[in-house]
PDB file of C-alpha atoms in Angstrom:
ATOM      1  CA  MET A  18      34.874 157.715  -4.185  1.00 51.00           C
ATOM      2  CA  SER A  19      37.549 155.396  -2.797  1.00 50.00           C
ATOM      3  CA  ALA A  20      36.937 152.208  -0.842  1.00 52.00           C
ATOM      4  CA  THR A  21      38.184 153.958   2.287  1.00 63.00           C
ATOM      5  CA  ASP A  22      35.513 156.687   2.139  1.00 83.00           C
ATOM      6  CA  PRO A  23      32.349 156.135   4.179  1.00 94.00           C
ATOM      7  CA  ILE A  24      29.324 155.526   1.985  1.00 96.00           C
ATOM      8  CA  LEU A  25      26.917 156.673   4.720  1.00 97.00           C
ATOM      9  CA  THR A  26      27.362 159.282   7.429  1.00 97.00           C
ATOM     10  CA  LEU A  27      24.900 160.324  10.112  1.00 98.00           C
ATOM     11  CA  ASP A  28      25.856 163.710  11.535  1.00 97.00           C
ATOM     12  CA  ASN A  29      24.225 164.780  14.826  1.00 97.00           C
ATOM     13  CA  VAL A  30      20.875 163.246  13.892  1.00 98.00           C
ATOM     14  CA  SER A  31      18.011 163.629  16.357  1.00 97.00           C
ATOM     15  CA  LYS A  32      14.391 162.495  16.334  1.00 97.00           C
ATOM     16  CA  HIS A  33      11.732 163.238  18.937  1.00 96.00           C
ATOM     17  CA  PHE A  34       8.202 161.912  19.251  1.00 93.00           C
ATOM     18  CA  GLY A  35       6.411 164.453  21.377  1.00 88.00           C
ATOM     19  CA  GLY A  36       8.719 165.089  24.310  1.00 86.00           C
ATOM     20  CA  LEU A  37      10.530 161.753  23.965  1.00 92.00           C
ATOM     21  CA  ALA A  38      14.003 161.768  22.391  1.00 93.00           C
ATOM     22  CA  VAL A  39      14.148 158.473  20.477  1.00 95.00           C
ATOM     23  CA  VAL A  40      17.420 159.316  18.694  1.00 97.00           C
ATOM     24  CA  GLU A  41      19.633 162.073  20.058  1.00 96.00           C
ATOM     25  CA  ASN A  42      22.728 163.686  18.523  1.00 96.00           C
ATOM     26  CA  LEU A  43      23.649 160.447  16.761  1.00 97.00           C
ATOM     27  CA  SER A  44      26.765 160.419  14.593  1.00 98.00           C
ATOM     28  CA  PHE A  45      28.432 157.473  12.902  1.00 97.00           C
ATOM     29  CA  ALA A  46      29.904 156.443   9.543  1.00 97.00           C
ATOM     30  CA  VAL A  47      29.509 153.212   7.584  1.00 97.00           C
ATOM     31  CA  ARG A  48      32.540 152.050   5.599  1.00 95.00           C
ATOM     32  CA  ARG A  49      32.024 151.423   1.898  1.00 95.00           C
ATOM     33  CA  GLY A  50      31.831 147.725   1.033  1.00 93.00           C
ATOM     34  CA  ALA A  51      31.833 146.628   4.677  1.00 93.00           C
ATOM     35  CA  CYS A  52      29.207 144.911   6.787  1.00 95.00           C
ATOM     36  CA  THR A  53      28.403 146.995   9.859  1.00 97.00           C
ATOM     37  CA  GLY A  54      26.244 145.855  12.763  1.00 97.00           C
ATOM     38  CA  LEU A  55      23.878 148.206  14.598  1.00 96.00           C
ATOM     39  CA  ILE A  56      23.063 146.658  17.955  1.00 95.00           C
ATOM     40  CA  GLY A  57      21.592 147.560  21.324  1.00 94.00           C
ATOM     41  CA  PRO A  58      18.948 146.458  23.828  1.00 92.00           C
ATOM     42  CA  ASN A  59      15.246 146.496  22.960  1.00 90.00           C
ATOM     43  CA  GLY A  60      14.065 150.083  22.585  1.00 89.00           C
ATOM     44  CA  ALA A  61      17.551 151.428  21.858  1.00 93.00           C
ATOM     45  CA  GLY A  62      16.367 153.117  18.639  1.00 94.00           C
ATOM     46  CA  LYS A  63      17.849 150.772  16.025  1.00 95.00           C
ATOM     47  CA  THR A  64      14.792 150.375  13.800  1.00 92.00           C
ATOM     48  CA  THR A  65      14.070 154.088  14.188  1.00 95.00           C
ATOM     49  CA  VAL A  66      17.519 154.793  12.731  1.00 97.00           C
ATOM     50  CA  PHE A  67      16.626 152.615   9.728  1.00 95.00           C
ATOM     51  CA  ASN A  68      13.357 154.519   9.368  1.00 94.00           C
ATOM     52  CA  LEU A  69      15.246 157.818   9.407  1.00 97.00           C
ATOM     53  CA  ILE A  70      17.746 156.652   6.787  1.00 97.00           C
ATOM     54  CA  THR A  71      14.977 155.431   4.472  1.00 94.00           C
ATOM     55  CA  GLY A  72      12.717 158.429   5.114  1.00 94.00           C
ATOM     56  CA  VAL A  73       9.854 156.683   6.885  1.00 93.00           C
ATOM     57  CA  TYR A  74      10.309 159.401   9.527  1.00 95.00           C
ATOM     58  CA  PRO A  75      11.775 162.867   8.899  1.00 96.00           C
ATOM     59  CA  ILE A  76      14.718 163.846  11.072  1.00 97.00           C
ATOM     60  CA  ASP A  77      14.406 166.808  13.441  1.00 97.00           C
ATOM     61  CA  THR A  78      18.040 167.900  13.246  1.00 97.00           C
ATOM     62  CA  GLY A  79      21.286 166.785  11.632  1.00 97.00           C
ATOM     63  CA  ARG A  80      22.255 165.310   8.264  1.00 97.00           C
ATOM     64  CA  ILE A  81      22.147 161.878   6.614  1.00 98.00           C
ATOM     65  CA  VAL A  82      24.750 161.852   3.850  1.00 97.00           C
ATOM     66  CA  LEU A  83      24.983 159.091   1.224  1.00 96.00           C
ATOM     67  CA  ASP A  84      27.954 159.481  -1.116  1.00 93.00           C
ATOM     68  CA  GLY A  85      28.047 163.226  -0.567  1.00 93.00           C
ATOM     69  CA  VAL A  86      24.287 163.773  -0.951  1.00 95.00           C
ATOM     70  CA  ASP A  87      22.177 164.801   2.046  1.00 96.00           C
ATOM     71  CA  ILE A  88      19.330 162.334   1.508  1.00 96.00           C
ATOM     72  CA  ALA A  89      17.452 163.679   4.542  1.00 94.00           C
ATOM     73  CA  LYS A  90      16.148 166.326   2.136  1.00 89.00           C
ATOM     74  CA  ILE A  91      14.940 163.724  -0.384  1.00 93.00           C
ATOM     75  CA  PRO A  92      11.428 162.179  -0.179  1.00 92.00           C
ATOM     76  CA  SER A  93      11.386 158.582   1.054  1.00 88.00           C
ATOM     77  CA  ARG A  94      10.020 157.243  -2.243  1.00 83.00           C
ATOM     78  CA  ARG A  95      13.060 158.664  -4.060  1.00 86.00           C
ATOM     79  CA  ARG A  96      15.776 157.400  -1.738  1.00 89.00           C
ATOM     80  CA  ILE A  97      15.826 153.963  -3.346  1.00 86.00           C
ATOM     81  CA  HIS A  98      16.910 155.693  -6.564  1.00 85.00           C
ATOM     82  CA  HIS A  99      19.959 156.907  -4.645  1.00 89.00           C
ATOM     83  CA  GLY A 100      20.906 153.317  -3.849  1.00 90.00           C
ATOM     84  CA  VAL A 101      19.234 152.567  -0.495  1.00 92.00           C
ATOM     85  CA  ALA A 102      17.159 149.391  -0.044  1.00 90.00           C
ATOM     86  CA  ARG A 103      15.972 147.514   3.034  1.00 88.00           C
ATOM     87  CA  ASN A 104      14.081 144.570   4.407  1.00 82.00           C
ATOM     88  CA  PHE A 105      11.786 144.783   7.428  1.00 73.00           C
ATOM     89  CA  GLN A 106      11.737 143.301  10.908  1.00 63.00           C
ATOM     90  CA  ASN A 107       8.380 141.757  10.013  1.00 66.00           C
ATOM     91  CA  ILE A 108       8.241 140.217   6.539  1.00 72.00           C
ATOM     92  CA  ARG A 109       6.578 142.529   3.992  1.00 75.00           C
ATOM     93  CA  LEU A 110       6.144 140.109   1.105  1.00 85.00           C
ATOM     94  CA  MET A 111       2.802 139.898  -0.721  1.00 87.00           C
ATOM     95  CA  PRO A 112       1.520 136.517   0.501  1.00 87.00           C
ATOM     96  CA  HIS A 113      -1.028 136.035  -2.301  1.00 90.00           C
ATOM     97  CA  LEU A 114       1.593 136.403  -5.057  1.00 90.00           C
ATOM     98  CA  SER A 115       4.096 133.829  -6.260  1.00 92.00           C
ATOM     99  CA  THR A 116       7.773 133.917  -5.361  1.00 93.00           C
ATOM    100  CA  LEU A 117       8.643 135.178  -8.850  1.00 91.00           C
ATOM    101  CA  GLU A 118       5.984 137.891  -8.733  1.00 88.00           C
ATOM    102  CA  ASN A 119       7.271 139.125  -5.375  1.00 89.00           C
ATOM    103  CA  VAL A 120      10.803 139.348  -6.763  1.00 90.00           C
ATOM    104  CA  LEU A 121       9.525 141.193  -9.843  1.00 87.00           C
ATOM    105  CA  VAL A 122       8.025 143.831  -7.541  1.00 82.00           C
ATOM    106  CA  GLY A 123      11.552 144.662  -6.378  1.00 79.00           C
ATOM    107  CA  GLN A 124      12.469 145.794  -9.901  1.00 76.00           C
ATOM    108  CA  HIS A 125       9.841 148.532 -10.145  1.00 67.00           C
ATOM    109  CA  CYS A 126      12.080 151.232  -8.676  1.00 63.00           C
ATOM    110  CA  ARG A 127      14.406 150.846 -11.667  1.00 56.00           C
ATOM    111  CA  ASN A 128      11.659 151.788 -14.144  1.00 59.00           C
ATOM    112  CA  GLY A 129      10.177 155.211 -14.792  1.00 54.00           C
ATOM    113  CA  GLY A 130       6.608 156.074 -15.729  1.00 48.00           C
ATOM    114  CA  LEU A 131       3.591 153.801 -16.080  1.00 45.00           C
ATOM    115  CA  PHE A 132       5.049 151.851 -19.002  1.00 47.00           C
ATOM    116  CA  GLY A 133       8.264 151.257 -17.116  1.00 48.00           C
ATOM    117  CA  VAL A 134       6.446 150.134 -13.977  1.00 45.00           C
ATOM    118  CA  LEU A 135       4.510 147.559 -16.015  1.00 50.00           C
ATOM    119  CA  GLN A 136       7.605 146.195 -17.747  1.00 51.00           C
ATOM    120  CA  PRO A 137       8.650 143.696 -15.038  1.00 48.00           C
ATOM    121  CA  VAL A 138       5.215 142.040 -15.031  1.00 52.00           C
ATOM    122  CA  SER A 139       4.857 142.024 -18.829  1.00 51.00           C
ATOM    123  CA  LEU A 140       3.731 138.683 -20.234  1.00 52.00           C
ATOM    124  CA  VAL A 141       5.856 139.106 -23.365  1.00 51.00           C
ATOM    125  CA  PRO A 142       7.977 135.947 -23.840  1.00 54.00           C
ATOM    126  CA  GLY A 143      11.644 136.503 -23.058  1.00 57.00           C
ATOM    127  CA  ASN A 144      10.945 139.608 -20.985  1.00 74.00           C
ATOM    128  CA  ARG A 145      14.383 140.576 -19.654  1.00 78.00           C
ATOM    129  CA  TRP A 146      13.026 141.601 -16.252  1.00 79.00           C
ATOM    130  CA  ARG A 147      11.421 138.211 -15.734  1.00 84.00           C
ATOM    131  CA  GLU A 148      14.582 136.426 -16.830  1.00 88.00           C
ATOM    132  CA  GLU A 149      16.649 138.563 -14.454  1.00 88.00           C
ATOM    133  CA  ALA A 150      14.310 137.674 -11.573  1.00 89.00           C
ATOM    134  CA  ARG A 151      14.523 133.980 -12.444  1.00 91.00           C
ATOM    135  CA  ALA A 152      18.314 134.192 -12.518  1.00 92.00           C
ATOM    136  CA  ALA A 153      18.312 135.847  -9.074  1.00 90.00           C
ATOM    137  CA  LEU A 154      16.164 133.058  -7.653  1.00 93.00           C
ATOM    138  CA  GLU A 155      18.447 130.460  -9.227  1.00 93.00           C
ATOM    139  CA  GLU A 156      21.514 132.117  -7.708  1.00 89.00           C
ATOM    140  CA  ALA A 157      19.853 132.123  -4.281  1.00 88.00           C
ATOM    141  CA  GLY A 158      18.877 128.447  -4.564  1.00 89.00           C
ATOM    142  CA  LEU A 159      15.168 129.303  -4.739  1.00 92.00           C
ATOM    143  CA  ALA A 160      14.318 128.398  -8.341  1.00 94.00           C
ATOM    144  CA  ALA A 161      12.193 125.435  -7.224  1.00 95.00           C
ATOM    145  CA  TYR A 162       9.792 127.856  -5.471  1.00 94.00           C
ATOM    146  CA  GLU A 163       9.314 130.233  -8.418  1.00 93.00           C
ATOM    147  CA  ARG A 164       5.600 129.420  -8.892  1.00 93.00           C
ATOM    148  CA  ALA A 165       4.768 128.780  -5.225  1.00 94.00           C
ATOM    149  CA  THR A 166       2.443 131.186  -3.440  1.00 94.00           C
ATOM    150  CA  VAL A 167       4.668 132.946  -0.930  1.00 92.00           C
ATOM    151  CA  GLY A 168       2.137 132.731   1.913  1.00 92.00           C
ATOM    152  CA  SER A 169       2.291 128.920   1.744  1.00 93.00           C
ATOM    153  CA  LEU A 170       6.070 128.759   2.206  1.00 93.00           C
ATOM    154  CA  PRO A 171       8.002 128.263   5.467  1.00 90.00           C
ATOM    155  CA  TYR A 172       9.186 131.348   7.317  1.00 88.00           C
ATOM    156  CA  GLY A 173      12.854 130.720   6.567  1.00 86.00           C
ATOM    157  CA  LEU A 174      12.199 130.597   2.828  1.00 88.00           C
ATOM    158  CA  GLN A 175      10.185 133.799   2.996  1.00 90.00           C
ATOM    159  CA  LYS A 176      13.150 135.516   4.662  1.00 87.00           C
ATOM    160  CA  ARG A 177      15.413 134.428   1.794  1.00 89.00           C
ATOM    161  CA  ILE A 178      12.901 135.589  -0.813  1.00 90.00           C
ATOM    162  CA  GLU A 179      12.631 138.994   0.854  1.00 89.00           C
ATOM    163  CA  LEU A 180      16.419 139.363   0.624  1.00 89.00           C
ATOM    164  CA  VAL A 181      16.341 138.519  -3.091  1.00 90.00           C
ATOM    165  CA  ARG A 182      13.575 141.074  -3.640  1.00 89.00           C
ATOM    166  CA  ALA A 183      15.579 143.803  -1.885  1.00 88.00           C
ATOM    167  CA  LEU A 184      18.592 143.018  -4.071  1.00 90.00           C
ATOM    168  CA  MET A 185      16.550 143.450  -7.260  1.00 88.00           C
ATOM    169  CA  ALA A 186      16.691 147.218  -6.655  1.00 84.00           C
ATOM    170  CA  LYS A 187      20.483 146.923  -7.136  1.00 88.00           C
ATOM    171  CA  PRO A 188      21.278 148.967  -4.019  1.00 91.00           C
ATOM    172  CA  ARG A 189      24.624 150.334  -2.999  1.00 93.00           C
ATOM    173  CA  LEU A 190      23.540 150.317   0.656  1.00 95.00           C
ATOM    174  CA  LEU A 191      21.320 147.511   1.974  1.00 95.00           C
ATOM    175  CA  LEU A 192      19.702 147.785   5.417  1.00 95.00           C
ATOM    176  CA  LEU A 193      18.778 144.468   7.023  1.00 94.00           C
ATOM    177  CA  ASP A 194      16.513 144.607  10.085  1.00 91.00           C
ATOM    178  CA  GLU A 195      16.878 141.405  12.148  1.00 90.00           C
ATOM    179  CA  PRO A 196      17.444 139.119   9.142  1.00 90.00           C
ATOM    180  CA  ALA A 197      18.101 136.069  11.337  1.00 89.00           C
ATOM    181  CA  ALA A 198      15.066 136.484  13.618  1.00 86.00           C
ATOM    182  CA  GLY A 199      12.942 133.328  13.714  1.00 85.00           C
ATOM    183  CA  LEU A 200      15.467 131.189  11.846  1.00 88.00           C
ATOM    184  CA  ASN A 201      16.858 127.896  13.116  1.00 90.00           C
ATOM    185  CA  PRO A 202      20.659 127.462  13.436  1.00 91.00           C
ATOM    186  CA  ALA A 203      21.075 125.865  10.001  1.00 91.00           C
ATOM    187  CA  GLU A 204      19.018 128.602   8.344  1.00 89.00           C
ATOM    188  CA  THR A 205      20.980 131.273  10.230  1.00 91.00           C
ATOM    189  CA  ASP A 206      24.322 129.866   9.058  1.00 91.00           C
ATOM    190  CA  ALA A 207      23.089 129.664   5.463  1.00 89.00           C
ATOM    191  CA  LEU A 208      21.843 133.244   5.617  1.00 90.00           C
ATOM    192  CA  ARG A 209      25.140 134.502   7.043  1.00 92.00           C
ATOM    193  CA  GLU A 210      27.066 132.787   4.234  1.00 91.00           C
ATOM    194  CA  ARG A 211      24.708 134.289   1.660  1.00 89.00           C
ATOM    195  CA  ILE A 212      25.038 137.816   3.076  1.00 91.00           C
ATOM    196  CA  THR A 213      28.830 137.483   3.239  1.00 91.00           C
ATOM    197  CA  ALA A 214      28.906 136.472  -0.426  1.00 89.00           C
ATOM    198  CA  ILE A 215      26.691 139.423  -1.390  1.00 86.00           C
ATOM    199  CA  CYS A 216      28.963 141.866   0.395  1.00 86.00           C
ATOM    200  CA  ARG A 217      32.103 140.303  -1.104  1.00 87.00           C
ATOM    201  CA  ASP A 218      30.981 139.620  -4.680  1.00 87.00           C
ATOM    202  CA  ARG A 219      28.714 142.591  -5.376  1.00 88.00           C
ATOM    203  CA  GLY A 220      30.433 145.281  -3.352  1.00 89.00           C
ATOM    204  CA  ILE A 221      27.197 146.126  -1.566  1.00 93.00           C
ATOM    205  CA  THR A 222      27.555 147.884   1.781  1.00 96.00           C
ATOM    206  CA  LEU A 223      25.448 146.357   4.541  1.00 96.00           C
ATOM    207  CA  LEU A 224      24.052 147.870   7.744  1.00 97.00           C
ATOM    208  CA  VAL A 225      22.522 145.137   9.881  1.00 96.00           C
ATOM    209  CA  VAL A 226      20.323 145.312  12.977  1.00 94.00           C
ATOM    210  CA  GLU A 227      20.416 141.995  14.792  1.00 90.00           C
ATOM    211  CA  HIS A 228      20.017 140.610  18.330  1.00 87.00           C
ATOM    212  CA  ASP A 229      21.969 137.397  17.646  1.00 87.00           C
ATOM    213  CA  MET A 230      25.437 138.394  18.769  1.00 88.00           C
ATOM    214  CA  HIS A 231      27.050 135.245  17.356  1.00 90.00           C
ATOM    215  CA  PHE A 232      25.572 136.168  13.969  1.00 93.00           C
ATOM    216  CA  VAL A 233      26.844 139.751  14.265  1.00 93.00           C
ATOM    217  CA  GLY A 234      30.303 138.660  15.390  1.00 92.00           C
ATOM    218  CA  ALA A 235      30.672 136.243  12.476  1.00 93.00           C
ATOM    219  CA  LEU A 236      29.297 138.646   9.864  1.00 94.00           C
ATOM    220  CA  CYS A 237      30.297 142.204  10.767  1.00 95.00           C
ATOM    221  CA  ALA A 238      33.702 143.863  10.758  1.00 93.00           C
ATOM    222  CA  ASP A 239      32.366 146.977  12.503  1.00 96.00           C
ATOM    223  CA  VAL A 240      29.731 147.326  15.209  1.00 97.00           C
ATOM    224  CA  ILE A 241      27.877 150.409  16.475  1.00 97.00           C
ATOM    225  CA  VAL A 242      26.056 150.140  19.802  1.00 96.00           C
ATOM    226  CA  LEU A 243      23.015 152.236  20.735  1.00 96.00           C
ATOM    227  CA  ASN A 244      21.237 152.683  24.030  1.00 95.00           C
ATOM    228  CA  PHE A 245      18.282 155.048  24.549  1.00 94.00           C
ATOM    229  CA  GLY A 246      18.914 156.589  21.125  1.00 94.00           C
ATOM    230  CA  ARG A 247      22.558 157.448  21.769  1.00 96.00           C
ATOM    231  CA  LYS A 248      25.755 155.828  20.547  1.00 97.00           C
ATOM    232  CA  ILE A 249      27.591 154.318  23.495  1.00 96.00           C
ATOM    233  CA  ALA A 250      30.340 152.370  21.682  1.00 96.00           C
ATOM    234  CA  GLU A 251      31.710 151.424  18.279  1.00 96.00           C
ATOM    235  CA  GLY A 252      34.534 149.249  16.992  1.00 96.00           C
ATOM    236  CA  THR A 253      35.182 145.626  16.178  1.00 95.00           C
ATOM    237  CA  PRO A 254      32.860 142.951  17.648  1.00 94.00           C
ATOM    238  CA  GLU A 255      35.615 141.988  20.066  1.00 93.00           C
ATOM    239  CA  HIS A 256      36.094 145.577  21.209  1.00 94.00           C
ATOM    240  CA  VAL A 257      32.439 146.343  21.883  1.00 94.00           C
ATOM    241  CA  ARG A 258      31.922 142.994  23.598  1.00 90.00           C
ATOM    242  CA  GLU A 259      34.373 144.052  26.306  1.00 92.00           C
ATOM    243  CA  ASP A 260      33.136 147.647  26.608  1.00 93.00           C
ATOM    244  CA  ALA A 261      31.825 148.415  30.102  1.00 93.00           C
ATOM    245  CA  LEU A 262      28.962 150.626  28.885  1.00 93.00           C
ATOM    246  CA  VAL A 263      27.828 147.943  26.459  1.00 93.00           C
ATOM    247  CA  ARG A 264      27.869 145.264  29.118  1.00 91.00           C
ATOM    248  CA  GLU A 265      25.929 147.519  31.481  1.00 91.00           C
ATOM    249  CA  ALA A 266      23.339 148.284  28.787  1.00 88.00           C
ATOM    250  CA  TYR A 267      22.720 144.593  28.164  1.00 84.00           C
ATOM    251  CA  LEU A 268      23.167 143.224  31.662  1.00 75.00           C
ATOM    252  CA  GLY A 269      22.092 146.150  33.830  1.00 72.00           C
ATOM    253  CA  ALA A 270      24.071 148.025  36.458  1.00 54.00           C
ATOM    254  CA  ASP A 271      23.199 145.529  39.174  1.00 49.00           C
ATOM    255  CA  ALA A 272      24.636 142.657  37.142  1.00 44.00           C
ATOM    256  CA  MET A 273      27.871 144.603  36.741  1.00 43.00           C
ATOM    257  CA  GLU A 274      28.351 144.926  40.491  1.00 47.00           C
ATOM    258  CA  PRO A 275      30.931 142.496  41.892  1.00 43.00           C
ATOM    259  CA  ARG A 276      29.469 139.863  44.170  1.00 42.00           C
ATOM    260  CA  TYR A 277      31.215 139.033  47.428  1.00 39.00           C
ATOM    261  CA  ALA A 278      30.589 136.031  49.605  1.00 41.00           C
ATOM    262  CA  SER A 279      29.187 136.887  53.001  1.00 36.00           C
TER     263      SER A 279
END
């Protein structure tokens, strides 16, 4: 595969819950090695798209193709083996475990069988999985929190730990669902720099759902905009920012009407 080929393609994907079309005839492609934003108003279907890609929900129609493989036909538990990892809108760390133990959990998908699953948590001195997890925490500037119970740490630190855990699966495609939510400006800037470095240095493709448009504009080269489960625009951040349908979706039709002095 060349760098110009899309790593992920959604082809006419639809998902209904009862009679409600949550995602309808959705098609888009994600460029390999790029950071792509998936944005839209609340209820636009963004997190549902993530759940379809990762197999939390089955699709009703269409295809989800990752590097030529239709992963829509693959069980959700196996999709991580095809290179897809994600975080969640609400943190899914294990609060009673230490930072290191949470990161070790992220390695399990790379081990087969019961013996393999137990390898990362082995107490054998010099265990390579444990050393790899420690190195990942060091790289992320989190080594000082290795032994801390995750539930006792500030929210911003937990967000960073969750990102490290997702990276332990060594994904080719990483889905980030509102990574900057709840962070202060300094934490948001640090996270953006970290994500940029990951994309640049590791060649990981990123698909990011985020409401902070400044964050999206600074991070993403491509942006896809959803509204009511349909794609209404795509292009650079600058292009979609000026799109009339996008502005209407965010501001409402009334806000788009010109105002004249009486």
